[in-house]
Amino acid sequence: MTTVVRRAARWNRPLMFLVSVMAVLAVVTVVGILVDPRVLTGAPIWLKPFKFAVSFVLYGATLAWMLSLLPRRSRAVERAAVVIVAVAVVENAVIVGQVIRGQTSHFNDTTPLNTALFAAMGAAIMVLFFAHLVIGIVVLIQRIPDRVAATAVGWGLGLSLLGMLAAVPMALPMQDPGIEGIGGAHSVGVPDGGPGLPLVGWSTTGGDLRIGHFVGLHALQALPILAILLSRFATRLDERTRARLLGVAGVAYGVLTVLLTWQALREQPLLRPDAVTLAAVAALVVATATATGLVLARRRRPELALAA
């Protein structure tokens, strides 16, 4: 276990430093949830910083692992990683600071200070987006030797950018709830802070843009996990077939992210889709199953692969 931790610490020092800091913050926020009775927008006031801390732990660790797969060091990647760390620190510092003040960090235009803090967070996330994009471009240029890993990393990085973009509608004028001091919302068709699913808080009475945002962001973990599962349990499949299956999964995952965002914009709760949404999901399932079947039908048999 100690050896694994030491090896992980060398993946990318700035990102692993971020992971350590966010892990400590996650513990602090759990204590806050347990001892601080305050509620903000219908949830324990420390729940948001807890979710952000955990998210950055996963993001930092996964990104650091991906960068360890690169065949050679890249100065652009190292600088982009430092930028991501700085942005994450700023973002979480604002969120925690606002919790201490008893204020919401997002969509808060109640005072000039709150407006400035939310604007700073928005700017910071745009910087993170472009730093993440730089890393994605370098990964594509350098080409990770392991074809399956390269496919998983490429799709994971790209789809997580899509997940970031899925959050953009939250701050657009159409999401202005018409309430003084509030300049956006993650719920669609209902006020923020209403009935929601446990822990995540996604609205159960209206649309919620956080769903597509969440799903897209975590493609960064989902695609590599699928690659690992294929490598471990689908050993009869050749490398090309596994990479193609990951490509099918990546396309399906991207379509699902868009579909969930589209569902939210149509004011539908996740668990109460209408007939049109169900038809779209069914079409996605059929298309994915068909593409998977075609890939498997074209796979190279082990004996042929050895002969080649």
Short mmCIF file of C-alpha atoms in Angstrom, two decimals:
data_model
loop_
_atom_site.label_atom_id
_atom_site.label_comp_id
_atom_site.label_asym_id
_atom_site.label_seq_id
_atom_site.Cartn_x
_atom_site.Cartn_y
_atom_site.Cartn_z
CA MET A 1 0.00 0.00 0.00
CA THR A 2 2.82 2.40 0.91
CA THR A 3 4.55 1.61 -2.39
CA VAL A 4 1.37 2.41 -4.34
CA VAL A 5 0.96 5.74 -2.54
CA ARG A 6 4.59 6.68 -3.20
CA ARG A 7 4.24 5.78 -6.86
CA ALA A 8 1.04 7.84 -7.15
CA ALA A 9 2.75 10.81 -5.50
CA ARG A 10 5.21 10.88 -8.39
CA TRP A 11 2.57 10.98 -11.13
CA ASN A 12 2.43 14.77 -11.09
CA ARG A 13 3.50 16.59 -7.93
CA PRO A 14 1.32 19.74 -8.27
CA LEU A 15 -1.81 17.71 -9.00
CA MET A 16 -1.12 15.22 -6.21
CA PHE A 17 -0.55 18.16 -3.85
CA LEU A 18 -4.01 19.38 -4.86
CA VAL A 19 -5.44 15.92 -4.17
CA SER A 20 -3.95 15.96 -0.66
CA VAL A 21 -5.29 19.43 0.12
CA MET A 22 -8.76 18.58 -1.22
CA ALA A 23 -8.82 15.33 0.77
CA VAL A 24 -8.16 17.30 3.96
CA LEU A 25 -10.84 19.80 2.97
CA ALA A 26 -13.31 16.97 2.40
CA VAL A 27 -12.73 15.76 5.97
CA VAL A 28 -13.17 19.30 7.31
CA THR A 29 -16.44 19.74 5.42
CA VAL A 30 -17.78 16.43 6.75
CA VAL A 31 -17.18 17.77 10.26
CA GLY A 32 -18.94 20.97 9.21
CA ILE A 33 -21.96 19.00 7.98
CA LEU A 34 -22.15 17.16 11.30
CA VAL A 35 -21.71 20.12 13.68
CA ASP A 36 -23.05 23.14 11.75
CA PRO A 37 -26.86 23.13 11.64
CA ARG A 38 -27.14 25.93 9.06
CA VAL A 39 -29.05 25.22 5.85
CA LEU A 40 -28.61 27.11 2.58
CA THR A 41 -30.84 26.68 -0.51
CA GLY A 42 -32.40 23.61 1.03
CA ALA A 43 -29.18 21.73 1.88
CA PRO A 44 -26.63 21.64 4.73
CA ILE A 45 -24.40 24.67 4.23
CA TRP A 46 -21.19 22.57 4.14
CA LEU A 47 -22.51 20.10 1.56
CA LYS A 48 -21.44 22.13 -1.47
CA PRO A 49 -17.78 22.49 -0.42
CA PHE A 50 -17.77 18.77 0.44
CA LYS A 51 -18.94 17.86 -3.07
CA PHE A 52 -16.43 20.21 -4.68
CA ALA A 53 -13.58 18.85 -2.54
CA VAL A 54 -14.39 15.23 -3.43
CA SER A 55 -14.77 16.17 -7.09
CA PHE A 56 -11.33 17.78 -7.16
CA VAL A 57 -9.79 14.77 -5.41
CA LEU A 58 -11.10 12.54 -8.21
CA TYR A 59 -10.23 15.05 -10.91
CA GLY A 60 -6.68 15.69 -9.69
CA ALA A 61 -5.83 12.02 -9.10
CA THR A 62 -7.24 10.87 -12.44
CA LEU A 63 -5.55 13.65 -14.39
CA ALA A 64 -2.21 12.99 -12.65
CA TRP A 65 -2.46 9.29 -13.54
CA MET A 66 -3.24 10.14 -17.17
CA LEU A 67 -0.21 12.42 -17.41
CA SER A 68 2.01 9.64 -16.03
CA LEU A 69 1.17 7.64 -19.18
CA LEU A 70 2.72 10.20 -21.53
CA PRO A 71 5.85 8.87 -23.26
CA ARG A 72 7.82 12.05 -22.47
CA ARG A 73 7.55 15.14 -20.31
CA SER A 74 5.84 18.23 -21.68
CA ARG A 75 6.49 21.73 -20.39
CA ALA A 76 3.07 22.85 -21.63
CA VAL A 77 1.37 20.07 -19.68
CA GLU A 78 3.33 20.83 -16.51
CA ARG A 79 2.40 24.51 -16.71
CA ALA A 80 -1.24 23.65 -17.41
CA ALA A 81 -1.27 21.37 -14.35
CA VAL A 82 0.04 24.20 -12.16
CA VAL A 83 -2.68 26.49 -13.54
CA ILE A 84 -5.35 23.89 -12.73
CA VAL A 85 -4.07 23.60 -9.16
CA ALA A 86 -4.14 27.38 -8.71
CA VAL A 87 -7.67 27.63 -10.12
CA ALA A 88 -8.91 24.80 -7.89
CA VAL A 89 -7.48 26.49 -4.81
CA VAL A 90 -9.14 29.80 -5.72
CA GLU A 91 -12.46 28.13 -6.48
CA ASN A 92 -12.62 26.21 -3.23
CA ALA A 93 -11.34 29.14 -1.17
CA VAL A 94 -14.24 31.25 -2.42
CA ILE A 95 -16.77 28.49 -1.76
CA VAL A 96 -15.51 27.87 1.79
CA GLY A 97 -15.23 31.61 2.46
CA GLN A 98 -18.83 32.12 1.43
CA VAL A 99 -19.96 29.25 3.65
CA ILE A 100 -18.21 30.86 6.61
CA ARG A 101 -20.03 34.11 5.77
CA GLY A 102 -23.34 32.25 5.45
CA GLN A 103 -23.63 33.19 1.77
CA THR A 104 -24.16 31.22 -1.43
CA SER A 105 -21.14 31.18 -3.72
CA HIS A 106 -22.97 30.65 -7.03
CA PHE A 107 -25.39 33.08 -8.75
CA ASN A 108 -25.10 35.49 -5.82
CA ASP A 109 -25.52 39.13 -6.88
CA THR A 110 -26.86 40.43 -3.58
CA THR A 111 -23.85 42.70 -2.89
CA PRO A 112 -20.90 44.00 -4.93
CA LEU A 113 -18.58 41.63 -3.04
CA ASN A 114 -20.73 38.58 -3.73
CA THR A 115 -21.04 39.57 -7.38
CA ALA A 116 -17.27 39.98 -7.68
CA LEU A 117 -16.61 36.61 -6.04
CA PHE A 118 -19.00 34.79 -8.36
CA ALA A 119 -17.45 36.55 -11.37
CA ALA A 120 -13.99 35.52 -10.16
CA MET A 121 -15.15 31.91 -9.92
CA GLY A 122 -16.52 32.05 -13.45
CA ALA A 123 -13.26 33.45 -14.78
CA ALA A 124 -11.27 30.83 -12.89
CA ILE A 125 -13.29 28.00 -14.40
CA MET A 126 -12.72 29.37 -17.90
CA VAL A 127 -8.98 29.32 -17.20
CA LEU A 128 -9.26 25.72 -15.99
CA PHE A 129 -11.20 24.81 -19.15
CA PHE A 130 -8.41 26.07 -21.41
CA ALA A 131 -5.67 24.50 -19.28
CA HIS A 132 -7.54 21.19 -19.51
CA LEU A 133 -7.85 21.68 -23.27
CA VAL A 134 -4.09 22.22 -23.57
CA ILE A 135 -3.49 18.93 -21.76
CA GLY A 136 -5.93 17.17 -24.08
CA ILE A 137 -4.16 18.49 -27.17
CA VAL A 138 -0.72 17.44 -25.90
CA VAL A 139 -2.03 13.95 -25.06
CA LEU A 140 -3.33 13.58 -28.62
CA ILE A 141 -0.05 14.80 -30.11
CA GLN A 142 2.20 12.60 -27.99
CA ARG A 143 0.12 9.44 -28.46
CA ILE A 144 0.21 7.15 -25.44
CA PRO A 145 1.79 3.84 -26.60
CA ASP A 146 -0.95 1.63 -25.13
CA ARG A 147 -3.76 1.92 -27.69
CA VAL A 148 -6.56 1.05 -25.26
CA ALA A 149 -5.29 3.47 -22.60
CA ALA A 150 -4.80 6.18 -25.22
CA THR A 151 -8.40 5.80 -26.40
CA ALA A 152 -9.77 5.92 -22.85
CA VAL A 153 -7.67 8.95 -21.92
CA GLY A 154 -8.55 10.82 -25.11
CA TRP A 155 -12.28 10.26 -24.73
CA GLY A 156 -12.15 10.96 -20.99
CA LEU A 157 -10.41 14.31 -21.47
CA GLY A 158 -12.69 15.34 -24.32
CA LEU A 159 -15.96 14.37 -22.68
CA SER A 160 -15.01 16.07 -19.42
CA LEU A 161 -14.68 19.29 -21.44
CA LEU A 162 -18.21 18.64 -22.71
CA GLY A 163 -19.29 18.22 -19.09
CA MET A 164 -17.82 21.62 -18.24
CA LEU A 165 -19.72 23.19 -21.14
CA ALA A 166 -22.95 21.58 -19.88
CA ALA A 167 -22.78 23.98 -16.91
CA VAL A 168 -22.76 27.11 -19.10
CA PRO A 169 -26.60 27.37 -19.39
CA MET A 170 -26.78 27.78 -15.59
CA ALA A 171 -25.47 31.35 -15.88
CA LEU A 172 -27.23 32.38 -19.12
CA PRO A 173 -30.00 35.03 -19.08
CA MET A 174 -32.66 32.36 -19.67
CA GLN A 175 -31.79 30.94 -16.25
CA ASP A 176 -32.35 34.23 -14.44
CA PRO A 177 -35.14 33.34 -11.97
CA GLY A 178 -36.31 36.94 -11.73
CA ILE A 179 -35.44 37.09 -8.04
CA GLU A 180 -33.49 40.13 -6.89
CA GLY A 181 -29.90 39.28 -6.09
CA ILE A 182 -29.85 35.95 -7.96
CA GLY A 183 -28.19 35.80 -11.37
CA GLY A 184 -28.67 32.20 -12.47
CA ALA A 185 -29.84 28.75 -11.39
CA HIS A 186 -29.12 25.07 -11.84
CA SER A 187 -32.79 24.06 -11.64
CA VAL A 188 -35.04 24.66 -14.66
CA GLY A 189 -38.72 25.39 -14.27
CA VAL A 190 -38.57 25.37 -10.46
CA PRO A 191 -36.65 27.40 -7.87
CA ASP A 192 -33.28 26.16 -6.62
CA GLY A 193 -33.38 24.51 -3.21
CA GLY A 194 -36.58 22.53 -3.72
CA PRO A 195 -37.07 18.77 -3.27
CA GLY A 196 -34.10 16.80 -4.58
CA LEU A 197 -32.43 13.41 -4.73
CA PRO A 198 -30.40 12.38 -1.64
CA LEU A 199 -26.82 13.71 -1.40
CA VAL A 200 -26.59 15.11 -4.94
CA GLY A 201 -29.70 17.27 -4.47
CA TRP A 202 -30.80 17.05 -8.12
CA SER A 203 -34.32 18.43 -8.46
CA THR A 204 -37.16 15.92 -8.39
CA THR A 205 -39.77 18.48 -9.47
CA GLY A 206 -38.04 20.17 -12.43
CA GLY A 207 -35.04 19.99 -14.71
CA ASP A 208 -31.53 20.15 -13.25
CA LEU A 209 -28.50 21.16 -15.31
CA ARG A 210 -26.12 19.67 -12.76
CA ILE A 211 -26.94 16.16 -14.01
CA GLY A 212 -25.40 16.51 -17.48
CA HIS A 213 -22.56 18.53 -15.94
CA PHE A 214 -21.84 15.75 -13.44
CA VAL A 215 -22.06 12.90 -15.95
CA GLY A 216 -19.85 14.66 -18.49
CA LEU A 217 -17.18 15.59 -15.95
CA HIS A 218 -16.88 12.04 -14.66
CA ALA A 219 -16.19 10.61 -18.09
CA LEU A 220 -12.64 11.32 -16.95
CA GLN A 221 -12.98 8.35 -14.59
CA ALA A 222 -15.63 6.27 -16.37
CA LEU A 223 -13.74 5.65 -19.63
CA PRO A 224 -10.44 4.60 -17.99
CA ILE A 225 -12.36 2.30 -15.62
CA LEU A 226 -14.04 0.71 -18.64
CA ALA A 227 -10.62 0.31 -20.29
CA ILE A 228 -9.30 -1.44 -17.19
CA LEU A 229 -12.32 -3.76 -17.07
CA LEU A 230 -11.94 -4.65 -20.75
CA SER A 231 -8.24 -5.36 -20.31
CA ARG A 232 -8.88 -7.57 -17.30
CA PHE A 233 -12.05 -9.43 -18.25
CA ALA A 234 -12.06 -9.33 -22.06
CA THR A 235 -8.65 -10.84 -22.64
CA ARG A 236 -9.90 -12.80 -25.66
CA LEU A 237 -10.43 -9.52 -27.48
CA ASP A 238 -7.48 -8.03 -29.34
CA GLU A 239 -6.26 -4.53 -28.58
CA ARG A 240 -7.88 -2.97 -31.66
CA THR A 241 -11.30 -4.37 -30.74
CA ARG A 242 -11.06 -3.11 -27.17
CA ALA A 243 -10.08 0.34 -28.43
CA ARG A 244 -13.04 0.35 -30.82
CA LEU A 245 -15.40 -0.67 -28.02
CA LEU A 246 -14.10 2.27 -26.01
CA GLY A 247 -14.80 4.50 -28.99
CA VAL A 248 -18.39 3.26 -29.09
CA ALA A 249 -18.68 3.85 -25.34
CA GLY A 250 -17.24 7.35 -25.72
CA VAL A 251 -19.74 8.34 -28.40
CA ALA A 252 -22.63 6.90 -26.36
CA TYR A 253 -21.41 8.67 -23.23
CA GLY A 254 -21.21 12.00 -25.05
CA VAL A 255 -24.71 11.60 -26.47
CA LEU A 256 -25.99 10.69 -22.99
CA THR A 257 -24.44 13.87 -21.56
CA VAL A 258 -26.15 15.99 -24.22
CA LEU A 259 -29.42 14.08 -23.74
CA LEU A 260 -29.42 14.68 -19.97
CA THR A 261 -28.75 18.39 -20.49
CA TRP A 262 -31.52 18.56 -23.10
CA GLN A 263 -33.91 16.81 -20.71
CA ALA A 264 -33.08 19.33 -17.97
CA LEU A 265 -33.60 22.30 -20.29
CA ARG A 266 -37.07 20.91 -21.02
CA GLU A 267 -37.84 21.17 -17.27
CA GLN A 268 -38.03 17.41 -16.71
CA PRO A 269 -36.79 15.71 -13.53
CA LEU A 270 -34.28 12.93 -14.15
CA LEU A 271 -36.63 10.20 -12.89
CA ARG A 272 -39.76 11.52 -14.64
CA PRO A 273 -38.91 11.57 -18.36
CA ASP A 274 -41.62 12.05 -20.96
CA ALA A 275 -42.23 9.85 -24.00
CA VAL A 276 -39.86 11.88 -26.20
CA THR A 277 -36.99 11.53 -23.72
CA LEU A 278 -37.66 7.79 -23.32
CA ALA A 279 -37.64 7.39 -27.10
CA ALA A 280 -34.30 9.18 -27.31
CA VAL A 281 -32.84 6.95 -24.59
CA ALA A 282 -34.17 3.85 -26.36
CA ALA A 283 -32.61 4.99 -29.64
CA LEU A 284 -29.29 5.55 -27.88
CA VAL A 285 -29.40 2.06 -26.33
CA VAL A 286 -30.24 0.41 -29.66
CA ALA A 287 -27.57 2.35 -31.55
CA THR A 288 -24.94 1.56 -28.90
CA ALA A 289 -25.85 -2.14 -28.83
CA THR A 290 -25.77 -2.30 -32.64
CA ALA A 291 -22.38 -0.58 -32.84
CA THR A 292 -21.02 -2.87 -30.14
CA GLY A 293 -22.27 -5.92 -32.02
CA LEU A 294 -20.64 -4.73 -35.25
CA VAL A 295 -17.32 -4.17 -33.49
CA LEU A 296 -17.41 -7.64 -31.93
CA ALA A 297 -18.39 -9.21 -35.26
CA ARG A 298 -15.28 -7.68 -36.86
CA ARG A 299 -12.91 -8.67 -34.09
CA ARG A 300 -9.78 -10.60 -34.92
CA ARG A 301 -9.72 -14.16 -33.60
CA PRO A 302 -6.79 -14.91 -31.24
CA GLU A 303 -5.33 -17.54 -33.57
CA LEU A 304 -5.45 -15.16 -36.53
CA ALA A 305 -3.85 -12.39 -34.48
CA LEU A 306 -1.01 -14.75 -33.52
CA ALA A 307 -0.53 -15.82 -37.13
CA ALA A 308 -0.32 -12.20 -38.21
#
